Every structure is written in C-alpha cells, then in structure tokens.
Tab-separated table of C-alpha atoms and ligand atoms in Angstrom:
chain	number	residue	atom	x	y	z
A	1	MET	CA	22.264	-16.798	-11.981
A	2	THR	CA	22.374	-13.061	-11.179
A	3	ASN	CA	22.907	-11.750	-7.654
A	4	THR	CA	19.376	-10.345	-7.667
A	5	GLU	CA	17.786	-13.699	-8.480
A	6	LYS	CA	19.991	-15.474	-5.954
A	7	LEU	CA	18.981	-13.025	-3.222
A	8	LEU	CA	15.284	-13.344	-4.105
A	9	ARG	CA	15.478	-17.141	-3.924
A	10	GLU	CA	17.043	-16.891	-0.470
A	11	LEU	CA	14.355	-14.455	0.671
A	12	ILE	CA	11.492	-16.678	-0.522
A	13	ALA	CA	13.013	-19.568	1.420
A	14	LEU	CA	12.933	-17.472	4.623
A	15	PRO	CA	9.223	-17.161	5.537
A	16	SER	CA	8.225	-13.738	6.861
A	17	VAL	CA	4.458	-14.011	7.089
A	18	ASN	CA	2.838	-11.096	8.871
A	19	PRO	CA	2.102	-12.349	12.423
A	20	ALA	CA	-1.447	-10.983	12.140
A	21	PHE	CA	-2.257	-13.815	9.704
A	22	LEU	CA	-0.920	-16.725	11.801
A	23	PRO	CA	-1.484	-18.194	15.264
A	24	ALA	CA	0.949	-16.940	17.927
A	25	GLN	CA	4.401	-18.589	17.912
A	26	ASN	CA	4.018	-20.013	14.426
A	27	PRO	CA	7.565	-20.514	13.103
A	28	ARG	CA	6.764	-18.800	9.801
A	29	ALA	CA	5.565	-15.604	11.460
A	30	GLY	CA	7.541	-12.394	11.630
A	31	GLU	CA	10.072	-10.434	9.607
A	32	GLN	CA	13.138	-10.805	11.857
A	33	ARG	CA	14.758	-13.738	10.003
A	34	VAL	CA	14.615	-11.800	6.753
A	35	ALA	CA	15.821	-8.582	8.401
A	36	ASP	CA	18.824	-10.394	9.954
A	37	PHE	CA	19.712	-12.061	6.667
A	38	LEU	CA	19.518	-8.776	4.739
A	39	ALA	CA	21.553	-7.020	7.440
A	40	ALA	CA	24.368	-9.549	6.993
A	41	THR	CA	24.195	-9.179	3.191
A	42	ALA	CA	24.298	-5.373	3.437
A	43	ALA	CA	27.145	-5.358	5.954
A	44	ARG	CA	29.261	-7.636	3.737
A	45	ALA	CA	28.866	-5.102	0.908
A	46	GLY	CA	30.026	-2.273	3.167
A	47	LEU	CA	26.698	-0.633	4.070
A	48	GLU	CA	26.154	0.704	7.603
A	49	VAL	CA	23.431	-1.379	9.209
A	50	GLU	CA	21.012	-0.409	11.945
A	51	PHE	CA	17.803	-1.917	13.321
A	52	GLN	CA	14.835	0.194	14.296
A	53	THR	CA	12.672	-1.627	16.838
A	54	VAL	CA	8.985	-1.400	15.993
A	55	SER	CA	7.597	-3.903	18.528
A	56	PRO	CA	9.148	-6.846	20.409
A	57	GLY	CA	10.798	-9.127	17.828
A	58	ARG	CA	9.966	-6.869	14.897
A	59	SER	CA	12.406	-4.293	13.539
A	60	ASN	CA	12.789	-2.196	10.434
A	61	LEU	CA	16.206	-2.652	8.840
A	62	LEU	CA	18.115	0.455	7.785
A	63	ALA	CA	21.177	-0.055	5.553
A	64	ARG	CA	22.949	3.167	4.687
A	65	LEU	CA	25.270	4.174	1.848
A	66	SER	CA	26.940	7.433	2.852
A	67	PRO	CA	28.004	9.874	0.161
A	68	ARG	CA	31.617	10.737	-0.648
A	69	GLY	CA	31.209	14.195	0.860
A	70	LYS	CA	28.824	15.874	3.262
A	71	ALA	CA	25.233	14.579	2.924
A	72	ARG	CA	22.922	17.276	1.564
A	73	GLN	CA	19.944	15.103	0.626
A	74	ARG	CA	18.618	11.652	1.349
A	75	VAL	CA	16.770	9.050	-0.723
A	76	LEU	CA	15.038	6.019	0.812
A	77	LEU	CA	14.478	2.652	-0.847
A	78	ALA	CA	11.537	1.361	1.158
A	79	PRO	CA	10.061	-2.066	0.401
A	80	HIS	CA	8.263	-4.132	3.052
A	81	LEU	CA	9.641	-7.383	4.469
A	82	ASP	CA	6.388	-9.152	5.399
A	83	THR	CA	4.130	-11.252	3.192
A	84	VAL	CA	0.639	-12.683	3.404
A	85	ASN	CA	0.299	-16.341	4.443
A	86	ALA	CA	0.887	-19.175	1.984
A	87	ALA	CA	0.715	-22.920	1.421
A	88	ASP	CA	3.780	-25.023	2.370
A	89	GLY	CA	5.089	-25.357	-1.171
A	90	GLN	CA	5.266	-21.586	-1.677
A	91	PHE	CA	8.270	-21.245	0.619
A	92	THR	CA	10.461	-23.222	-1.791
A	93	PRO	CA	11.433	-21.090	-4.791
A	94	SER	CA	11.032	-22.749	-8.184
A	95	LYS	CA	11.659	-21.516	-11.708
A	96	ARG	CA	9.720	-22.311	-14.880
A	97	ASN	CA	9.834	-20.508	-18.234
A	98	GLY	CA	11.678	-17.476	-16.898
A	99	ARG	CA	9.329	-17.096	-13.941
A	100	LEU	CA	10.384	-17.474	-10.333
A	101	PHE	CA	7.554	-18.803	-8.137
A	102	GLY	CA	7.150	-18.435	-4.368
A	103	ARG	CA	5.412	-16.391	-1.667
A	104	GLY	CA	6.601	-12.794	-1.831
A	105	ALA	CA	8.246	-13.235	-5.260
A	106	CYS	CA	6.412	-10.167	-6.515
A	107	ASP	CA	4.885	-8.694	-3.304
A	108	THR	CA	7.406	-7.615	-2.420
A	109	LYS	CA	10.586	-9.597	-1.954
A	110	GLY	CA	11.312	-8.987	-5.654
A	111	SER	CA	11.563	-5.257	-4.905
A	112	VAL	CA	13.630	-5.992	-1.780
A	113	ALA	CA	16.112	-8.010	-3.856
A	114	ALA	CA	16.295	-5.435	-6.687
A	115	MET	CA	16.709	-2.478	-4.317
A	116	LEU	CA	19.263	-3.981	-1.969
A	117	THR	CA	21.309	-5.516	-4.798
A	118	ALA	CA	21.457	-2.137	-6.587
A	119	LEU	CA	22.673	-0.482	-3.398
A	120	CYS	CA	25.207	-3.226	-2.553
A	121	GLU	CA	26.639	-2.956	-6.074
A	122	MET	CA	27.090	0.779	-5.618
A	123	ALA	CA	28.804	0.219	-2.274
A	124	GLU	CA	31.154	-2.359	-3.754
A	125	ALA	CA	31.863	-0.949	-7.209
A	126	GLY	CA	31.172	2.760	-6.695
A	127	PRO	CA	31.130	5.537	-7.400
A	128	ARG	CA	29.152	6.720	-4.397
A	129	PRO	CA	27.033	9.868	-4.880
A	130	ALA	CA	28.843	13.060	-3.905
A	131	GLU	CA	26.229	14.401	-1.504
A	132	THR	CA	23.213	12.069	-1.462
A	133	GLU	CA	22.794	9.552	1.328
A	134	ILE	CA	20.852	6.475	0.204
A	135	ILE	CA	19.145	4.288	2.798
A	136	PHE	CA	17.559	0.912	2.180
A	137	ALA	CA	14.655	0.784	4.672
A	138	GLY	CA	13.162	-2.720	4.925
A	139	LEU	CA	9.822	-2.162	6.681
A	140	VAL	CA	7.723	-4.545	8.774
A	141	ASP	CA	3.944	-4.956	8.818
A	142	GLU	CA	2.873	-3.367	5.530
A	143	GLU	CA	0.328	-6.112	4.878
A	144	HIS	CA	-1.568	-5.444	8.098
A	145	GLY	CA	-1.249	-2.181	10.066
A	146	GLN	CA	1.772	-0.438	8.462
A	147	ALA	CA	3.474	-0.295	11.878
A	148	GLY	CA	6.891	-0.249	10.162
A	149	SER	CA	6.316	2.845	8.029
A	150	ARG	CA	4.543	4.567	10.929
A	151	ALA	CA	7.545	3.885	13.178
A	152	LEU	CA	9.944	5.171	10.524
A	153	VAL	CA	8.023	8.452	10.278
A	154	ALA	CA	7.771	8.697	14.073
A	155	SER	CA	11.544	8.252	14.397
A	156	GLY	CA	11.973	11.634	12.726
A	157	LEU	CA	13.968	10.293	9.774
A	158	ARG	CA	13.291	12.542	6.772
A	159	ALA	CA	14.199	12.286	3.110
A	160	GLY	CA	13.734	14.131	-0.155
A	161	LEU	CA	12.188	11.010	-1.669
A	162	ALA	CA	11.116	7.522	-0.645
A	163	ILE	CA	10.832	4.898	-3.364
A	164	VAL	CA	8.400	2.371	-1.930
A	165	GLY	CA	8.814	-1.110	-3.421
A	166	GLU	CA	5.617	-2.702	-4.713
A	167	PRO	CA	4.886	-4.525	-7.974
A	168	THR	CA	4.156	-1.626	-10.370
A	169	ARG	CA	5.412	-3.329	-13.568
A	170	LEU	CA	8.407	-0.992	-13.305
A	171	GLU	CA	6.228	2.042	-13.830
A	172	LEU	CA	6.622	5.023	-11.541
A	173	VAL	CA	3.475	5.533	-9.459
A	174	THR	CA	2.833	8.906	-7.829
A	175	ALA	CA	-0.814	8.537	-6.816
A	176	HIS	CA	-3.281	6.096	-5.334
A	177	LYS	CA	-6.772	6.378	-3.920
A	178	GLY	CA	-7.596	6.421	-0.223
A	179	THR	CA	-9.987	4.105	1.584
A	180	LEU	CA	-12.685	5.215	3.984
A	181	TRP	CA	-14.954	2.623	5.623
A	182	LEU	CA	-18.079	4.077	7.155
A	183	GLU	CA	-21.008	2.565	9.041
A	184	LEU	CA	-24.343	4.262	8.507
A	185	GLU	CA	-27.419	3.649	10.680
A	186	THR	CA	-31.145	4.245	10.313
A	187	ARG	CA	-33.524	4.248	13.273
A	188	GLY	CA	-37.234	3.402	13.141
A	189	LYS	CA	-39.953	2.275	15.500
A	190	SER	CA	-40.827	-1.354	16.058
A	191	ALA	CA	-44.396	-2.662	15.899
A	192	HIS	CA	-46.144	-5.983	15.350
A	193	GLY	CA	-45.680	-7.221	11.805
A	194	SER	CA	-49.459	-7.477	11.388
A	195	CYS	CA	-49.867	-3.700	11.802
A	196	PRO	CA	-46.838	-2.158	10.076
A	197	GLU	CA	-48.626	1.200	9.868
A	198	LEU	CA	-47.986	1.587	13.636
A	199	GLY	CA	-44.218	1.366	13.227
A	200	ARG	CA	-41.438	2.968	11.168
A	201	ASN	CA	-39.425	0.446	9.188
A	202	ALA	CA	-35.649	1.100	9.466
A	203	VAL	CA	-34.831	-1.517	6.822
A	204	HIS	CA	-37.100	0.165	4.289
A	205	ALA	CA	-35.457	3.519	5.013
A	206	MET	CA	-32.052	1.941	4.529
A	207	ALA	CA	-33.114	0.250	1.297
A	208	ARG	CA	-33.845	3.682	-0.156
A	209	ILE	CA	-30.457	4.932	1.042
A	210	VAL	CA	-28.570	1.992	-0.500
A	211	ASP	CA	-30.345	2.663	-3.774
A	212	LEU	CA	-29.461	6.337	-3.633
A	213	LEU	CA	-25.788	5.607	-2.896
A	214	HIS	CA	-25.481	3.255	-5.848
A	215	THR	CA	-27.338	5.520	-8.276
A	216	SER	CA	-27.363	9.297	-7.855
A	217	TYR	CA	-24.473	9.527	-5.362
A	218	ALA	CA	-22.290	7.216	-7.501
A	219	ALA	CA	-23.155	9.392	-10.508
A	220	GLN	CA	-22.162	12.486	-8.526
A	221	LEU	CA	-18.754	10.875	-7.877
A	222	ARG	CA	-18.300	10.082	-11.555
A	223	ARG	CA	-18.434	13.788	-12.368
A	224	ARG	CA	-15.132	14.442	-10.512
A	225	ARG	CA	-12.067	13.040	-12.255
A	226	HIS	CA	-8.466	12.914	-11.092
A	227	TRP	CA	-5.987	12.945	-13.989
A	228	LEU	CA	-4.256	9.735	-12.847
A	229	LEU	CA	-6.869	8.023	-10.690
A	230	GLY	CA	-10.183	8.554	-12.447
A	231	CYS	CA	-13.171	8.841	-10.109
A	232	GLY	CA	-13.897	8.082	-6.487
A	233	THR	CA	-16.222	5.137	-5.888
A	234	VAL	CA	-18.826	4.000	-3.383
A	235	SER	CA	-19.909	0.460	-2.594
A	236	VAL	CA	-22.204	-0.915	0.113
A	237	GLY	CA	-20.533	-4.098	1.346
A	238	ALA	CA	-22.814	-5.255	4.164
A	239	ILE	CA	-26.291	-4.651	5.520
A	240	CYS	CA	-27.781	-5.680	8.829
A	241	GLY	CA	-31.257	-4.981	10.165
A	242	GLY	CA	-34.267	-6.570	11.813
A	243	SER	CA	-34.570	-9.856	13.663
A	244	GLN	CA	-37.658	-11.732	12.514
A	245	ALA	CA	-40.504	-11.599	10.044
A	246	ASN	CA	-43.255	-10.388	12.360
A	247	ILE	CA	-41.463	-7.414	13.946
A	248	VAL	CA	-41.134	-4.083	12.165
A	249	PRO	CA	-37.383	-3.401	12.495
A	250	ASP	CA	-36.313	-0.313	14.390
A	251	HIS	CA	-32.641	-0.397	13.390
A	252	CYS	CA	-30.603	-1.047	10.279
A	253	SER	CA	-26.951	-0.459	9.453
A	254	ILE	CA	-24.734	-0.699	6.401
A	255	LEU	CA	-20.984	-0.733	5.809
A	256	ILE	CA	-19.840	1.626	3.074
A	257	ASP	CA	-16.544	1.362	1.199
A	258	ARG	CA	-15.704	4.771	-0.202
A	259	ARG	CA	-12.516	5.123	-2.280
A	260	THR	CA	-11.354	8.706	-2.114
A	261	LEU	CA	-9.353	11.022	-4.347
A	262	PRO	CA	-6.511	13.296	-3.244
A	263	GLY	CA	-8.011	16.394	-1.610
A	264	GLU	CA	-11.011	14.577	-0.131
A	265	THR	CA	-11.188	14.430	3.653
A	266	ASP	CA	-13.128	12.165	6.020
A	267	ALA	CA	-15.197	15.061	7.283
A	268	GLY	CA	-15.845	16.300	3.742
A	269	VAL	CA	-17.038	12.886	2.578
A	270	ARG	CA	-19.381	12.533	5.569
A	271	ARG	CA	-20.851	15.978	4.912
A	272	GLU	CA	-21.305	15.170	1.229
A	273	LEU	CA	-23.080	11.868	1.996
A	274	LEU	CA	-25.455	13.397	4.535
A	275	GLY	CA	-26.162	16.222	2.096
A	276	ALA	CA	-27.096	13.738	-0.634
A	277	LEU	CA	-29.496	12.003	1.778
A	278	ARG	CA	-31.008	15.245	2.997
A	279	ARG	CA	-31.885	16.313	-0.550
A	280	LYS	CA	-34.070	13.181	-0.796
A	281	ASN	CA	-35.471	13.638	2.723
A	282	LEU	CA	-33.633	10.562	3.984
A	283	LYS	CA	-32.242	10.470	7.498
A	284	ALA	CA	-29.363	8.435	8.834
A	285	SER	CA	-26.344	8.877	11.099
A	286	PHE	CA	-22.794	7.592	11.186
A	287	ALA	CA	-21.735	5.047	13.802
A	288	LYS	CA	-18.328	5.440	15.429
A	289	GLN	CA	-15.624	4.663	12.869
A	290	ARG	CA	-13.838	1.399	13.698
A	291	VAL	CA	-11.276	1.135	10.921
A	292	PRO	CA	-8.757	3.941	10.491
A	293	THR	CA	-8.773	5.789	7.186
A	294	CYS	CA	-6.137	5.065	4.539
A	295	LEU	CA	-5.304	8.423	3.042
A	296	PRO	CA	-4.834	8.915	-0.711
A	297	LEU	CA	-1.347	9.427	-2.149
A	298	GLU	CA	-0.483	12.278	-4.479
A	299	THR	CA	3.135	13.213	-4.973
A	300	ASP	CA	4.081	16.060	-7.297
A	301	PRO	CA	5.767	14.533	-10.376
A	302	LYS	CA	7.575	17.853	-10.891
A	303	LEU	CA	9.649	17.447	-7.719
A	304	PRO	CA	13.213	17.315	-9.052
A	305	LEU	CA	13.993	13.868	-7.567
A	306	VAL	CA	10.772	12.465	-9.056
A	307	ALA	CA	11.134	14.171	-12.435
A	308	ARG	CA	14.644	12.804	-12.778
A	309	PHE	CA	13.447	9.294	-11.919
A	310	LEU	CA	10.775	9.487	-14.626
A	311	GLN	CA	13.341	10.704	-17.111
A	312	SER	CA	15.909	8.062	-16.212
A	313	ILE	CA	13.455	5.185	-16.758
A	314	GLY	CA	12.100	6.757	-19.946
A	315	GLN	CA	8.526	7.264	-18.688
A	316	ARG	CA	6.648	10.341	-19.921
A	317	LYS	CA	3.857	10.529	-17.393
A	318	PRO	CA	3.499	8.979	-13.911
A	319	VAL	CA	0.712	6.503	-13.253
A	320	GLY	CA	-1.886	6.030	-10.529
A	321	VAL	CA	-2.955	2.730	-8.950
A	322	ARG	CA	-5.929	1.538	-6.936
A	323	TYR	CA	-4.193	-0.222	-4.071
A	324	PHE	CA	-2.947	1.314	-0.839
A	325	CYS	CA	0.645	0.902	0.439
A	326	ASP	CA	3.325	2.327	2.752
A	327	ALA	CA	3.848	5.280	0.373
A	328	SER	CA	0.746	6.959	1.770
A	329	VAL	CA	1.963	6.641	5.363
A	330	LEU	CA	5.424	7.991	4.520
A	331	ALA	CA	4.041	10.825	2.366
A	332	HIS	CA	1.587	11.976	5.025
A	333	GLY	CA	4.463	11.768	7.513
A	334	GLY	CA	6.381	14.337	5.476
A	335	ILE	CA	8.486	12.218	3.085
A	336	PRO	CA	7.551	12.684	-0.599
A	337	SER	CA	6.933	9.132	-1.827
A	338	VAL	CA	6.519	7.210	-5.049
A	339	VAL	CA	5.972	3.500	-5.717
A	340	PHE	CA	8.126	1.413	-8.028
A	341	GLY	CA	9.053	-2.228	-8.428
A	342	PRO	CA	9.101	-5.292	-10.687
A	343	GLY	CA	6.083	-7.595	-11.039
A	344	ASP	CA	2.375	-6.979	-11.449
A	345	ILE	CA	-0.058	-6.546	-8.552
A	346	SER	CA	-2.335	-9.147	-10.195
A	347	GLN	CA	0.399	-11.738	-9.426
A	348	ALA	CA	0.432	-10.774	-5.729
A	349	HIS	CA	-1.311	-12.693	-2.902
A	350	THR	CA	-2.107	-15.565	-5.321
A	351	ALA	CA	-1.623	-19.309	-4.816
A	352	ASP	CA	1.023	-19.317	-7.566
A	353	GLU	CA	2.703	-15.952	-6.953
A	354	TRP	CA	5.558	-15.379	-9.401
A	355	ILE	CA	7.838	-12.766	-10.905
A	356	SER	CA	9.574	-12.584	-14.258
A	357	VAL	CA	13.313	-12.975	-13.688
A	358	GLU	CA	13.943	-10.603	-16.571
A	359	ALA	CA	11.753	-7.876	-14.982
A	360	LEU	CA	13.512	-8.426	-11.660
A	361	GLU	CA	16.910	-7.812	-13.226
A	362	ARG	CA	15.623	-4.878	-15.241
A	363	GLY	CA	14.253	-3.347	-12.024
A	364	LYS	CA	17.662	-3.616	-10.403
A	365	ARG	CA	19.324	-1.984	-13.444
A	366	LEU	CA	16.816	0.898	-13.577
A	367	LEU	CA	17.229	1.598	-9.861
A	368	ARG	CA	21.003	1.460	-10.097
A	369	ARG	CA	21.000	3.819	-13.073
A	370	TYR	CA	18.788	6.321	-11.251
A	371	LEU	CA	20.753	6.200	-8.013
A	372	GLN	CA	23.964	6.655	-9.974
A	373	LEU	CA	22.547	9.905	-11.417
A	374	LEU	CA	22.115	11.467	-7.978
A	375	SER	CA	24.626	14.143	-7.163
B	401	ZN	ZN1	3.132	-5.239	-0.968
C-alpha cells in the first residue's frame, strides 16, 4: 500500500464532520482530531507545524516547507479538513475493485492525503525549492461557512498561488460561477374573494414575474457566454403568497437562485432584474438579503505559477466548474487560486463516496512533480 493510500485510510477513520451538520457535542463533529493527526505526520517528516485558531476547538493547520535559501515566493496547498455527515459504516475505509470507500474519500480527504504526502516526500527526500516556501494549509469549515479560508485571509498570509484541493478529476480549474440568492416581493391590496375587482392580487403579479424570469430573462442570460463557464442561470426555488381561498392576497414573495459569471456584481444583477421587470410594467422589490453572496472565481491562467502548473500536468486549457469552494474566498482575499484534486465531484456527498486509488496516487505524483519544478 502506498503512503498516500495509507494516510487517506487513516483520515477516513477519523471523523471530521462539520459541526453545523450535527447536534452539539457529537463525538464525530469537528476537524481537530484530523488536524492533530496531520500535524504529527507533518512534524515527523520535518515540516514546521503551526495551528491557526479559527474558533474555540477549530484550527487551520499550517505545515511549512522552507526553501533552501531566502523565500521569494510562496505556494499554498489548501484542502479542507471537514466533511458532510455520513452513516456509521462510512467511517470505516473499505476497498473494492481499486476504489477506496468512505466519507471524505473524494471530498476532500483524498486531496489532503495527496497534497500532504507530496510535501512530506519533498521534506524527507529533497531537494527543497531554492526560493519558494510551500505551505500545506488544512482549512476548517469549507462545507458550511468557509470560516477557515476567511480566517486564513484575515491573518494576512499571502501567496503567489493557492492550490485548493477539491475533486476536479485532476484537471486544473481556474473558474467557477458565483451564487446569489435573492428574495423578491410583490405587494397588492386585499379584498373579499367574491369581489376580486376591488383588490390587487399580489400572487397574480408574481406569477407574471416568475414567467418572465424563466423565459425572457433566462434568454437574456443565455446571450452572455464565459469561455470556461458558459452562461449565468436563474431559477425560482420557492414561492409564498396568500393565506386562504376567499381573500385576495396582498403579498407574495419568491426566492431566486442566480448563478453569476465573473464580472457580475450583486448590485448589477439587481439592477438588471428590476430593469427586465420594468420593461414589462411589472413592479416588485427586493427583501433584505439573508444569505451572503458566493463570489465567482476567475484566475488568470497566464499567471506564471498557473501556466507552469498547466504545462507540468500536460493540460492545454484550464477548465471551469459549477460548484463553489474555498478558492473563491482566498482569491477575493488577494491570493490567486486554482482548484485541483483527485476524484470526481459526482462521487462527493454520496452514500457510497469513493475515490480511485490510482487517481489518488497520480494526484500525489502530479503535485510532487509541479512543486519540484518551482525555483
Ligand atoms: Zn469539498
């Protein structure tokens, strides 16, 4: 068994479910067990280990490989340590037909194992880069509020590149869409259901808006294409209005899921939506936003550290993905970020989460080869 597979098996057997998904004090909750175990592994290999407290009992783990000479640039390997919740059996790793099963196998303890093993091998066998400091940054809370990546950015740590570990099928990802959840409201005037002409029906007004969003506004979005991400999308996920059959409703609201492209802003999207309504003489207003926006990711593939990564793994063009991750937080905090790791996102969060052991090992080799190229 390779060191990477051995480490991944040990990580699966140490539950690190995000505390947001479990009752308080549940023994499977929290990343600290995994962080402590990785810290011991890193220290044995000769890496300098440091914890960065994010909240009580939850710390990012930083494991540093210093260069031979003076550090002139820094590269981060930044996978997350938490997982979603799982059934009992998923905390015991098992292998069938070249696949290792268990919670976190692909999202994203596989990346953790590949990244840390690559770095430990460099520490033990050398050579170290001449002037690049490499830091493994195991982050907490990616699956819920991204408190770990936010804390890392807030600490002032900067780098020329962060490689965020997520299952990308070992393809280098430089872009993903953003997510904006908006609540839109229509107001009317209530009246007795037997004389609807005396009222103004807010549900009817909203019905016209929902139709507009899913037809002409969606078509408007399809006319703008990003070279890696395709088009932005809009979807109405919930509607709420009225109380009973014989009252003309005076209020209706919908929840809108708008996936944004790089360059789009919250304010711009709101203006665009209201403009589309106004052109059809429809009136509505936005309620106070309750869920913070997830910003889109777009990192320039021509940045030298990114271009060299693409070249070293033999990939001609970067790819874009639909899902959001820590890369967006780090990038908007000033650290150019890409996403890379073994496994496929379709295997993540499932009842039989797995990773191909061959892809895991290949991921470790590709990372090691790239890091070895750094000056
Ligand atoms: Zn993940």
